[in-house]
Tab-separated table of C-alpha atoms in Angstrom:
chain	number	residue	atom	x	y	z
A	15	UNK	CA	0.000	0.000	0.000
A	16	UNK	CA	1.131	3.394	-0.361
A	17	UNK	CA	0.002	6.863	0.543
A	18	UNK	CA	-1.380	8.267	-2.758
A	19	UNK	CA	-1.877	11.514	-3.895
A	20	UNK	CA	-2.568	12.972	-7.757
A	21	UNK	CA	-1.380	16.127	-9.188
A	22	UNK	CA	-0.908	17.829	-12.705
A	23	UNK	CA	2.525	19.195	-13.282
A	24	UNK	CA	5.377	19.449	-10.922
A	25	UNK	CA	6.429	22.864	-12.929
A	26	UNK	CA	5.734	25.420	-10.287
A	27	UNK	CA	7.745	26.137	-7.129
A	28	UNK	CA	4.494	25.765	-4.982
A	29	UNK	CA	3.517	21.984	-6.491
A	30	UNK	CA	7.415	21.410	-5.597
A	31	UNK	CA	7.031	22.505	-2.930
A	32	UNK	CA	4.081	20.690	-1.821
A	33	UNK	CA	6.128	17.320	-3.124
A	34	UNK	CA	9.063	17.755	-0.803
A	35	UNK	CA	6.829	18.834	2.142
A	36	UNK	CA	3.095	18.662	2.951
A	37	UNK	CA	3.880	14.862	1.231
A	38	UNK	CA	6.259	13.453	3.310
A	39	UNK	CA	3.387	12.162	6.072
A	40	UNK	CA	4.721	8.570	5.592
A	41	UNK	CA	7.700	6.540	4.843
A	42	UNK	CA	6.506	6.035	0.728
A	43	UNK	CA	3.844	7.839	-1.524
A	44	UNK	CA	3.320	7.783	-4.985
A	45	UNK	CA	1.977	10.670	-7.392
A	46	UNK	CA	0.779	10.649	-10.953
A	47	UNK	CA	2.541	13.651	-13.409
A	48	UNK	CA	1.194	13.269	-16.851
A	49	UNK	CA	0.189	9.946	-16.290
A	50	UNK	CA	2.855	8.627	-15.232
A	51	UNK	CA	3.254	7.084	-11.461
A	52	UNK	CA	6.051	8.456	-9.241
A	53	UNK	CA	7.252	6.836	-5.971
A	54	UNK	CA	9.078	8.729	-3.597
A	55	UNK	CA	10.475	7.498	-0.211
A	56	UNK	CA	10.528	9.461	3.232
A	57	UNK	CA	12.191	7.180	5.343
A	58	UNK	CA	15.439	6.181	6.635
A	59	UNK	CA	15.077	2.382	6.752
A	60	UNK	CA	13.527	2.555	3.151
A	61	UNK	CA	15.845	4.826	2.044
A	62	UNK	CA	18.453	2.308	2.915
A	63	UNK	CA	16.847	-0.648	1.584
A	64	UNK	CA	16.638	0.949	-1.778
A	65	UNK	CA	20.229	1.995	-1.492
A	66	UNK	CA	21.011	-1.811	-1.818
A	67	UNK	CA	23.599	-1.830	-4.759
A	68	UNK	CA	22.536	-5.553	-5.263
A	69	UNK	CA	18.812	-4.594	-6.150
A	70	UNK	CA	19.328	-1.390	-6.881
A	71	UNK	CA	21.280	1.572	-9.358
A	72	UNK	CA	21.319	5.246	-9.852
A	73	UNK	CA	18.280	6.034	-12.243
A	74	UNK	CA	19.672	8.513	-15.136
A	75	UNK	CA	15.975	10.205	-16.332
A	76	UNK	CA	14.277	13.217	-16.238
A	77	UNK	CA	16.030	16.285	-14.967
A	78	UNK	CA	19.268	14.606	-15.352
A	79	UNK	CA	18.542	13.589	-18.995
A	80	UNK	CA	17.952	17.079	-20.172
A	81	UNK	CA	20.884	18.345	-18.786
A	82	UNK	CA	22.708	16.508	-20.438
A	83	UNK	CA	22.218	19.242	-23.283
A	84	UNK	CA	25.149	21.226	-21.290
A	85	UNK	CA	27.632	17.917	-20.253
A	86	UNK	CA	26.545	15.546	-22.409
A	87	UNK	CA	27.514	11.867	-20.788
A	88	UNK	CA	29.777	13.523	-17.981
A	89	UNK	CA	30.238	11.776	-14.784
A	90	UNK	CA	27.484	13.097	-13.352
A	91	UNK	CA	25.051	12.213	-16.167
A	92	UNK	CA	26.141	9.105	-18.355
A	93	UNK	CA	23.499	6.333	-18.068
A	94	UNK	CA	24.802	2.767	-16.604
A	95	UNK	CA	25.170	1.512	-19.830
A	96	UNK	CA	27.522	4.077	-20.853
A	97	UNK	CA	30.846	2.830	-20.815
A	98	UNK	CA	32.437	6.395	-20.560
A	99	UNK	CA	31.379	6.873	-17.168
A	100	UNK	CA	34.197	4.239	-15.979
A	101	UNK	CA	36.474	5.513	-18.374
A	102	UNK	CA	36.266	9.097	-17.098
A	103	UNK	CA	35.634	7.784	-13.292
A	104	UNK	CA	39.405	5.867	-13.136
A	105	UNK	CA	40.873	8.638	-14.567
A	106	UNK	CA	39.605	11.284	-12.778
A	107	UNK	CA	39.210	9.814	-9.218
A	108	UNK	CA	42.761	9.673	-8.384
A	109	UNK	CA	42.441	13.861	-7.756
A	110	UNK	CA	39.060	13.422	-5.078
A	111	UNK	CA	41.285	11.109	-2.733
A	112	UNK	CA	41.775	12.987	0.862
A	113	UNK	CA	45.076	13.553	-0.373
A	114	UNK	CA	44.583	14.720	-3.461
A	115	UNK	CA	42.033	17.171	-1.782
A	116	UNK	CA	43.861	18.400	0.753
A	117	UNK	CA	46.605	19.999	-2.195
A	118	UNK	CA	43.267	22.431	-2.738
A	119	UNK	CA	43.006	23.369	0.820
A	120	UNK	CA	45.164	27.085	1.012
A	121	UNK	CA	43.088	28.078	-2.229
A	122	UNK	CA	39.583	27.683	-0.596
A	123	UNK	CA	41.203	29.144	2.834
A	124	UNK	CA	43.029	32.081	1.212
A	125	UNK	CA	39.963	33.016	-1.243
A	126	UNK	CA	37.309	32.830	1.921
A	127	UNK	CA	39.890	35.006	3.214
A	128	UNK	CA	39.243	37.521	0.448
A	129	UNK	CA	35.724	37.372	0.868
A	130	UNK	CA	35.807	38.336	4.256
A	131	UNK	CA	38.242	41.203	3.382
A	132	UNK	CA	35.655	42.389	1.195
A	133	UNK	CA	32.462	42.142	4.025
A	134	UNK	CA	34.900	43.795	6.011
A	135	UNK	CA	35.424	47.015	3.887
A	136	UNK	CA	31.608	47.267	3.219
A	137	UNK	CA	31.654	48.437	6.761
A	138	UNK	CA	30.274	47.300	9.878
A	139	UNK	CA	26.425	46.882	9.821
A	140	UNK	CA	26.462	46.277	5.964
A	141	UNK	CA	23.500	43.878	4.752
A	142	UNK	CA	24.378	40.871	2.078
A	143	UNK	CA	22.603	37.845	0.841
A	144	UNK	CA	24.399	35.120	1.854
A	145	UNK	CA	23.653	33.238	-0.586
A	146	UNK	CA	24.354	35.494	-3.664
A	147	UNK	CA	27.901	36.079	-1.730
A	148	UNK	CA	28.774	32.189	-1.224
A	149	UNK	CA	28.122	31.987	-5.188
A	150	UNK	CA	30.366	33.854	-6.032
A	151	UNK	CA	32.856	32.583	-3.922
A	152	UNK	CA	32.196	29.064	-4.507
A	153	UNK	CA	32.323	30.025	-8.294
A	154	UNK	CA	35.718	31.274	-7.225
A	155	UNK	CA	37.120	28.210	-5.711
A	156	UNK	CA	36.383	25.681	-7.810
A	157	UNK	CA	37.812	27.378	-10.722
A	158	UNK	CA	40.621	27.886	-8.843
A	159	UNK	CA	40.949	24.599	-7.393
A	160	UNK	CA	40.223	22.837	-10.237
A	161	UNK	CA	41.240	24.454	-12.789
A	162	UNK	CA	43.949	27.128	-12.039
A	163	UNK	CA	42.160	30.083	-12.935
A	164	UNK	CA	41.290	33.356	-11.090
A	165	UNK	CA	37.550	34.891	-12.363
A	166	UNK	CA	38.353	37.548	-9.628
A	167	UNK	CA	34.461	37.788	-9.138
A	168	UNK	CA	33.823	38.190	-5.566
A	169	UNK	CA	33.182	42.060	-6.295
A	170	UNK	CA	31.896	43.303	-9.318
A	171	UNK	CA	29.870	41.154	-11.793
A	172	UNK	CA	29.418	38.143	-10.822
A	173	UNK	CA	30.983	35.191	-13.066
A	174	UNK	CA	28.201	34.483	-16.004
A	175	UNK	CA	28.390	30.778	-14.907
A	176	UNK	CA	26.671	31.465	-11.859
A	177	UNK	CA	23.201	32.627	-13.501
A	178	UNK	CA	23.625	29.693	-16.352
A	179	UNK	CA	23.636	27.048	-13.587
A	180	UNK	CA	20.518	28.505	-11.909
A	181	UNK	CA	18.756	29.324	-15.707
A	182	UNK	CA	19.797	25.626	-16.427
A	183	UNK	CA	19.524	23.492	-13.908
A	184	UNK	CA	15.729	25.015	-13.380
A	185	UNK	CA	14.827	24.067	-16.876
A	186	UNK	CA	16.121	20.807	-16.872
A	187	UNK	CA	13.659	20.167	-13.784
A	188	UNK	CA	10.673	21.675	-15.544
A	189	UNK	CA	11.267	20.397	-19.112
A	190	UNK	CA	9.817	16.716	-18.219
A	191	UNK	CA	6.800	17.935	-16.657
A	192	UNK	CA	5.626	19.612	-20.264
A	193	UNK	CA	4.693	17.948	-23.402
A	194	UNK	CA	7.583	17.934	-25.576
A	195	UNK	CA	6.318	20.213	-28.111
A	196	UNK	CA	6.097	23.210	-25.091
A	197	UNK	CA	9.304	22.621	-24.287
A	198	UNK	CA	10.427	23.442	-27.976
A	199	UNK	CA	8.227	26.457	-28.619
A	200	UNK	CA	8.686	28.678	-25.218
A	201	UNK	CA	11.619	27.257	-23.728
A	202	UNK	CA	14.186	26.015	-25.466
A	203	UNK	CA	16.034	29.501	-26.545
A	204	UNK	CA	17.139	30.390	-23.538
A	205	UNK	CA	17.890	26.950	-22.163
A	206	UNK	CA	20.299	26.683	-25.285
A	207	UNK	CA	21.667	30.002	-24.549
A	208	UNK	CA	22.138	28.996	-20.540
A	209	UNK	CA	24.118	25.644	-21.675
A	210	UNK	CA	25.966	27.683	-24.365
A	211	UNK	CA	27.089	30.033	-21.475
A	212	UNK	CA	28.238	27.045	-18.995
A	213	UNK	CA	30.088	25.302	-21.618
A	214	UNK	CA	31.914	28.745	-22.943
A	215	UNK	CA	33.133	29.152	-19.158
A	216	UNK	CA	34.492	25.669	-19.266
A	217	UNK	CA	36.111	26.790	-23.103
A	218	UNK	CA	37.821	29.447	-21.368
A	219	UNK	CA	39.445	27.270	-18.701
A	220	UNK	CA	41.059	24.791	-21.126
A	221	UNK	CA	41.921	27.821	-23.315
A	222	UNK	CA	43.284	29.586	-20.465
A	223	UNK	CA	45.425	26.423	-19.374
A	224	UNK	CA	46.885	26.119	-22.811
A	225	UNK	CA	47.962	29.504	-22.555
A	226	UNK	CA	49.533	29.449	-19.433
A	227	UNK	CA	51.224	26.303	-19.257
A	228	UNK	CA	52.010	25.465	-15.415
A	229	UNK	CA	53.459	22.688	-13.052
A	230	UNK	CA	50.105	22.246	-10.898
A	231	UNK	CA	48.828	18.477	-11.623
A	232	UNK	CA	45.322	19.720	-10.702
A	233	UNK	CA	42.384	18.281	-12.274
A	234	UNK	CA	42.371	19.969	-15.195
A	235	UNK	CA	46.137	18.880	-15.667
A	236	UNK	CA	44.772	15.311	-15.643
A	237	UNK	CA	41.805	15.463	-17.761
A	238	UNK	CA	44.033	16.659	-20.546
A	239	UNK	CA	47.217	14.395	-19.970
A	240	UNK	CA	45.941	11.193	-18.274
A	241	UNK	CA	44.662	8.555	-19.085
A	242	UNK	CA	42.526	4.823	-18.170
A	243	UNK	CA	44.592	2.814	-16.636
A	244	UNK	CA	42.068	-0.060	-17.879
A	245	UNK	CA	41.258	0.824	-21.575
A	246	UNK	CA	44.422	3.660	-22.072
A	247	UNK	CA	41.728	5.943	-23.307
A	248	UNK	CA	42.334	9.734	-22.471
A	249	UNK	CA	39.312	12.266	-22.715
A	250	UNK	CA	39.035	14.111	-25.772
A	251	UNK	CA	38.444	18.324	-25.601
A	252	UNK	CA	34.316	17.491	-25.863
A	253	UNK	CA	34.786	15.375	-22.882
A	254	UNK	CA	37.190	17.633	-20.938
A	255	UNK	CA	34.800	20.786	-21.585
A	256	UNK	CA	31.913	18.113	-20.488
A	257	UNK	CA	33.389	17.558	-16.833
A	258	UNK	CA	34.613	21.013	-16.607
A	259	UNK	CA	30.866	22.223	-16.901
A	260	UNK	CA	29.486	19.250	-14.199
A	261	UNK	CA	31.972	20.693	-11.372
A	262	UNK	CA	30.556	23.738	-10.654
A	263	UNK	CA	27.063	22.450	-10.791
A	264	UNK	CA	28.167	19.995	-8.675
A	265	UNK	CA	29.703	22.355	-5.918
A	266	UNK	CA	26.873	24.924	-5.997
A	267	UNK	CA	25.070	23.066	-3.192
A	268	UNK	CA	28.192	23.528	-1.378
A	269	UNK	CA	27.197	27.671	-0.785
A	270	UNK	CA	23.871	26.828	-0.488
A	271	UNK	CA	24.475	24.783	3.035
A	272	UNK	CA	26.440	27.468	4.213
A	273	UNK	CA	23.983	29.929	3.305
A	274	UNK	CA	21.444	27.422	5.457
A	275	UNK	CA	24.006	27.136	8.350
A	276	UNK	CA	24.111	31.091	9.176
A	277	UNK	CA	20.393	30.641	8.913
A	278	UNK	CA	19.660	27.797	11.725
A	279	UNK	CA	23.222	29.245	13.928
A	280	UNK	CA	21.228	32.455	14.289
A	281	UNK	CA	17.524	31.249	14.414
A	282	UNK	CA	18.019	28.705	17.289
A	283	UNK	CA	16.628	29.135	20.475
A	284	UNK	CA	20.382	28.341	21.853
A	285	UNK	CA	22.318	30.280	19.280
A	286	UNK	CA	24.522	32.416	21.310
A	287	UNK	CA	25.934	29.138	23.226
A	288	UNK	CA	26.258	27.459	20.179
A	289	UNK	CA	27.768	30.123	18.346
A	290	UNK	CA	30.583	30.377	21.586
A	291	UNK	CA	30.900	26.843	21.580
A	292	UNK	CA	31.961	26.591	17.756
A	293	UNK	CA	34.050	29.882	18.246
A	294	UNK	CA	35.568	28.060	21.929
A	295	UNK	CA	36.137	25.192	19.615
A	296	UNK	CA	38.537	27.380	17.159
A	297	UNK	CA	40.545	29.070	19.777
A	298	UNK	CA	41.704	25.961	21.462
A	299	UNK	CA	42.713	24.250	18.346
A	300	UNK	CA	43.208	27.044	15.911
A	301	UNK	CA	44.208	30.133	17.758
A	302	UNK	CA	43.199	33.467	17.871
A	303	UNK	CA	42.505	35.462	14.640
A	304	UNK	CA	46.110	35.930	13.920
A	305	UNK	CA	46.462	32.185	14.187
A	306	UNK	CA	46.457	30.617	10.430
A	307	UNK	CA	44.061	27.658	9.833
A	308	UNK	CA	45.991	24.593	8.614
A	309	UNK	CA	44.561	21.251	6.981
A	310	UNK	CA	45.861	19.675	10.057
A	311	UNK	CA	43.104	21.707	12.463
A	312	UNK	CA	40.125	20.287	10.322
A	313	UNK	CA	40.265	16.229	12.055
A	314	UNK	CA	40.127	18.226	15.496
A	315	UNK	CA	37.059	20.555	15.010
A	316	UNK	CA	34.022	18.094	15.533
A	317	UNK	CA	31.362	20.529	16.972
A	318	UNK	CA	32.143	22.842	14.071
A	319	UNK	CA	31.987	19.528	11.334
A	320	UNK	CA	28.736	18.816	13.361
A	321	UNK	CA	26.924	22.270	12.775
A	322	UNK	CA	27.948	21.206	8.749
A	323	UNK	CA	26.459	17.704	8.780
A	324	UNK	CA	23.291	18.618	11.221
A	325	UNK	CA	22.899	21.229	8.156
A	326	UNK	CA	23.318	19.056	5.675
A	327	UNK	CA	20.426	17.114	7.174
A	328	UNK	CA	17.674	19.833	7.983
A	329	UNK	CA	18.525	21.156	4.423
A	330	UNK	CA	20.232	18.742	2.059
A	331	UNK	CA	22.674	19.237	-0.560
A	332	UNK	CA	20.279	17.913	-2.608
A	333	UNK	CA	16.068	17.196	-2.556
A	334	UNK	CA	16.786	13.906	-3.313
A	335	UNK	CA	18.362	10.804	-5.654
A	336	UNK	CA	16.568	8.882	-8.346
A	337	UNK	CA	16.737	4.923	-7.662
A	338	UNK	CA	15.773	1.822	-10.069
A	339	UNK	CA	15.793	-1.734	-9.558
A	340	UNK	CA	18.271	-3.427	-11.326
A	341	UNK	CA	17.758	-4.328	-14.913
A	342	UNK	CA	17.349	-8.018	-14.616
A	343	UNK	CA	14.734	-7.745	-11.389
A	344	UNK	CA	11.749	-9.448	-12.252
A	345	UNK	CA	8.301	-9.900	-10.774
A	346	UNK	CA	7.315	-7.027	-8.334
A	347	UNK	CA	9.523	-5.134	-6.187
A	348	UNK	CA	9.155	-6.073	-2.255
A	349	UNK	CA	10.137	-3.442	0.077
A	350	UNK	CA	10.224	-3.214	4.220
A	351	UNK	CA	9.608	-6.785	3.984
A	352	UNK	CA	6.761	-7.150	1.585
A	353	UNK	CA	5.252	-4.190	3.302
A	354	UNK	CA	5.370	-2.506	0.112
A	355	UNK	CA	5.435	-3.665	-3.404
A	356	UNK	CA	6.513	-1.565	-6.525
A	357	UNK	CA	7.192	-2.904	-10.210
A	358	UNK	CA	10.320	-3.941	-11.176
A	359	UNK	CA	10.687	-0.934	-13.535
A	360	UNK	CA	9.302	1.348	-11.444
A	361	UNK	CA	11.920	4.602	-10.736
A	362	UNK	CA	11.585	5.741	-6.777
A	363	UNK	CA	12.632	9.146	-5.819
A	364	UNK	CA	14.710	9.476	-2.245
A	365	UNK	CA	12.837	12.542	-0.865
A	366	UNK	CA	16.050	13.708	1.921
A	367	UNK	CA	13.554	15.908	2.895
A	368	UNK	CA	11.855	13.385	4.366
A	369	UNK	CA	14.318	10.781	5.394
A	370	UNK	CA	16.722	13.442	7.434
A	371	UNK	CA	13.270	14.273	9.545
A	372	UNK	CA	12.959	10.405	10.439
A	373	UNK	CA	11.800	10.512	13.795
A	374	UNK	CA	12.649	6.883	14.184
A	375	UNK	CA	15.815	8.171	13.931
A	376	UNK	CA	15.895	11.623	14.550
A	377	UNK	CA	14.138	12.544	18.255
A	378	UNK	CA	13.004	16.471	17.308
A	379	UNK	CA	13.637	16.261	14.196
A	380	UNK	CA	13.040	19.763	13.185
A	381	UNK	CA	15.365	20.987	15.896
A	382	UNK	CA	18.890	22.130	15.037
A	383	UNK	CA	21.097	19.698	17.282
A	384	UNK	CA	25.210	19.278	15.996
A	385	UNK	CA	25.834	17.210	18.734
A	386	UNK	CA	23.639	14.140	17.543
A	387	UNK	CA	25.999	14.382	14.312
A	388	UNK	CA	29.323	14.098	16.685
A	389	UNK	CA	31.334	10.940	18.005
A	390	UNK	CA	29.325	8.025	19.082
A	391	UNK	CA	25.645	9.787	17.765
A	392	UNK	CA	26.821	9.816	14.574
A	393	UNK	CA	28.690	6.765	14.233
A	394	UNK	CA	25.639	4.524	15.122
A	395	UNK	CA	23.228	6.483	12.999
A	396	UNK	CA	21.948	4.333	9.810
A	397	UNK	CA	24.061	4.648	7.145
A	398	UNK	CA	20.271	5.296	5.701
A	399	UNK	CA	20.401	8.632	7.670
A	400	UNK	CA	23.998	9.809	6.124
A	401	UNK	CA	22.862	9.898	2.252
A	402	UNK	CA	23.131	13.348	1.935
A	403	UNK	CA	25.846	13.161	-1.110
A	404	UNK	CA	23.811	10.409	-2.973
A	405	UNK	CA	24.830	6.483	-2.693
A	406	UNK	CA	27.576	4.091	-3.796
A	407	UNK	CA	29.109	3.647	-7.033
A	408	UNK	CA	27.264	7.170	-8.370
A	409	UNK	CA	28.047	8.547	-5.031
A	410	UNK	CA	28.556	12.432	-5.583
A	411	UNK	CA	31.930	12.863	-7.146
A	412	UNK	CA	33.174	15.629	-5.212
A	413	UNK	CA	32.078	15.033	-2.215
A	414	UNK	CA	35.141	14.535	0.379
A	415	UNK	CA	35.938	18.218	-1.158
A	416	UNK	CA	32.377	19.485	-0.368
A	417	UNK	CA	32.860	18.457	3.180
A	418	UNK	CA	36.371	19.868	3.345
A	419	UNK	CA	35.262	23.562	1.564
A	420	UNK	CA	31.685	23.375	3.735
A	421	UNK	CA	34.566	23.355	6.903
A	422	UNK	CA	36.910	25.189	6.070
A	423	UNK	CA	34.463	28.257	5.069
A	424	UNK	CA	32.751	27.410	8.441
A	425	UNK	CA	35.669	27.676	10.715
A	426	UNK	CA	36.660	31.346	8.736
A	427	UNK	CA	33.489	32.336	8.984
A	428	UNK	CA	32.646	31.917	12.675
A	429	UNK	CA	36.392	33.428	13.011
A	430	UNK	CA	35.996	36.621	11.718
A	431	UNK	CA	32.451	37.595	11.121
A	432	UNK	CA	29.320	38.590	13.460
A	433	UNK	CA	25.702	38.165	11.588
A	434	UNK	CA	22.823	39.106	12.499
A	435	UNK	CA	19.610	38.589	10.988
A	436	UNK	CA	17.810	41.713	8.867
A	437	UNK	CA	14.342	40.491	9.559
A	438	UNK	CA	14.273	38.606	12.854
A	439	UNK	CA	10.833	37.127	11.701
A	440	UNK	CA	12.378	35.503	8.695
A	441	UNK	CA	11.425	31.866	8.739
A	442	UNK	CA	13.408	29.681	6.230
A	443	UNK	CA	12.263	29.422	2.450
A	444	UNK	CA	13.886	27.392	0.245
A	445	UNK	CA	13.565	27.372	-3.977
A	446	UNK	CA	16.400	25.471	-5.927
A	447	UNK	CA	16.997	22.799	-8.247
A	448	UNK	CA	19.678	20.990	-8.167
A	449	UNK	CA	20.397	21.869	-5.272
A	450	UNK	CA	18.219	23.553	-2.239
A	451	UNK	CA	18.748	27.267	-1.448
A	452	UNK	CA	17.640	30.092	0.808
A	453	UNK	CA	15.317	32.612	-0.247
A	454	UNK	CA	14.964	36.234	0.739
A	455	UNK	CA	17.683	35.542	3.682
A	456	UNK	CA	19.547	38.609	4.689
A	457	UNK	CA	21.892	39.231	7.260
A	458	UNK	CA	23.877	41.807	8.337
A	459	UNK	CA	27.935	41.451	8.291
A	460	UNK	CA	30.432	42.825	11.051
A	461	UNK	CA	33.775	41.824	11.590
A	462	UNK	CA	33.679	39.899	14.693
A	463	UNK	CA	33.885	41.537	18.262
């Protein structure tokens, strides 16, 4: 059985909304859009069930499909069947190690330095959107990191790329919940102007490497010199401009948790003590403000790496992952035991919205707690519960640098910079698409007393 509800179109932000929300009343619930049924699952012990890599894989459809316009069978969006994605996944994965991450670790500390340079010269008292701000500088370290190249946008215009992501990645979410012919009449010219934008950016940063030869073996350096150690393939310049583009969509969750973070530090009922205990935190391991942060400091910071993960659960990097059974399942689908059944070619949505707020698993679940996400709390939590970067093999690529940048820009944050909320009444909206942002949050910026 399932709880069932109908609706038309999921095109608006308010049916969306409504999805990743008012739905989530029980642990699976199905929808029809255009006909077609939809089954998402709310809970944790589901959500690991279906995570199964011996029933289950990564379903490549919908949203994910029509970006593909912009990256065409990147890691991100190849289909299993596509043998590229292990071709591109050996040679690429060597540079997501901790290791391999950890070489990227001055840029994102020295650029978040920047950023707070820049807060700091608006003046004390100056209002920002947090959001718009962590953009930018996300925009700014990941071309950095990645790909050696300074876009110098955290004043002034902001990078091009930033406003093709959000034009794109919306479309692509919209574009299967319209018939096809829709799509083709009132959408399509600036969704081909949005991927033509992301995929000039990524032109730039090969063009830019060629003309500035250098001795960093970043990623960029190993998409165009590596190759499979299986197959001896390397990636051609389609291919390299392919990945290039899927990186920053990729990290632009990454801003989008911080963005959240500010939000729930200030809004809790116990935000000055946990706002003293973070900053307590810092000074013993770090320092004080002349102190520099080192990669070494991150492994000893775990209240500060539990405000990241508790808001990584209350607001996901993601709304969710796409799951199929495998290809040769046959017969119906039994889940929680034969609780449930689904068909055996039936796609189910993981709704994080839903499983993070588990209260089998999650006492209060609404409440903003980092210690349940520290030590012994978090090591017996479900490894249902910790899904926030997607699942297994199609795991999210860049993840272990997502939790070192989401850190890192933490700790200098909370160093260096007093918020405060512009409208105290603000209560958290979120719009987004691939990825979940804050809406109408502003705060106001000092440097810290």
């Amino acid at each position: 059985m399932f709880v069932t509800r109908s609706t038309e179109v999921c095109s608006n932000s308010n049916t969306r909304d409504e999805i990743f929300n008012e739905l989530v009343t029980g642990e699976i619930f199905k929808i029809t859009v255009l006909g077609q049924q939809i089954v998402f699952v709310g809970s944790v012990a589901l959500c690991e069930e279906i995570c199964d890599e011996k029933r289950f894989r990564k379903y490549v459809g919908g949203p994910i499909v029509e970006i593909r316009k912009a990256v065409h069978a990147s890691l991100f969006t190849a289909f299993a069947n596509e043998p590229i994605w292990d071709v591109h996944h050996r040679i690429l994965a060597p540079k997501m190690t901790p290791d391999a991450v950890a070489e990227t670790f001055k840029d994102v500390r020295n650029i978040t330095s920047e950023l707070i340079a820049k807060w700091r010269d608006l003046g004390a008292g100056s209002t920002i959107s947090p959001i718009d701000e962590l953009n930018r500088l996300d925009m700014e370290t990941t071309t950095q990191c990645f790909y050696g190249r300074r876009l110098n946008n955290l004043s002034g215009p902001a990078s091009p790329m930033i406003a093709a992501m959000d034009g794109a990645t919306s479309e692509a979410i919209k574009r299967p919940t319209r018939p096809k012919v829709l799509n083709w009449l009132m959408h399509s010219s600036k969704f081909n102007r949005d991927c033509a934008t992301m995929r000039k950016y990524a032109a730039e940063c090969l063009s830019h490497r060629k003309s500035n030869p250098t001795d960093r073996k970043d990623l960029l350096w190993t998409m165009m010199n590596a190759t499979d150690p299986e197959t001896g393939k390397a990636m051609d310049e389609t291919q390299i401009i392919d990945e290039i583009v899927t990186m920053p969509i990729g990290s632009s969750t990454a801003p989008c948790a911080i963005a959240s973070a500010i939000y729930y530090l200030l809004k809790s009922p116990s935000s000055a003590d946990m706002i003293a205990k973070a900053r307590d935190e810092i000074f013993t391991v770090v320092g004080d403000n002349d102190a520099e942060l080192t990669h070494a400091h991150l492994d000893n910071l775990p209240y500060c790496r539990g405000i990241a993960r508790e808001t990584l659960r209350l607001s996901a990097a993601a709304p969710g992952f796409n799951i199929e059974p495998l290809p040769s399942t046959t017969g119906p689908v039994q889940l929680a035991g034969g609780k449930y059944t689904v068909p055996a070619k039936q796609t189910l949505i993981i709704v994080l919205h839903g499983v993070n707020r588990d209260p089998a698993v999650f006492p209060e679940p609404e409440k903003f707690e980092p210690e349940r996400m520290i030590g012994e709390r978090f090591r017996t939590l479900p490894e249902g519960a910790k899904k926030w970067f997607g699942n297994g093999k199609r795991v999210c690529y860049g993840r272990v640098y997502a939790e070192m940048w989401l850190l890192v820009v933490m700790v200098g944050l909370l160093r260096s910079v007093d918020f405060e909320m512009v409208d105290k009444t603000y209560e958290l909206k979120q719009d987004g698409w691939f990825n979940i942002r804050p809406v109408g949050f502003k705060v106001k910026v000092s440097p810290r007393k």
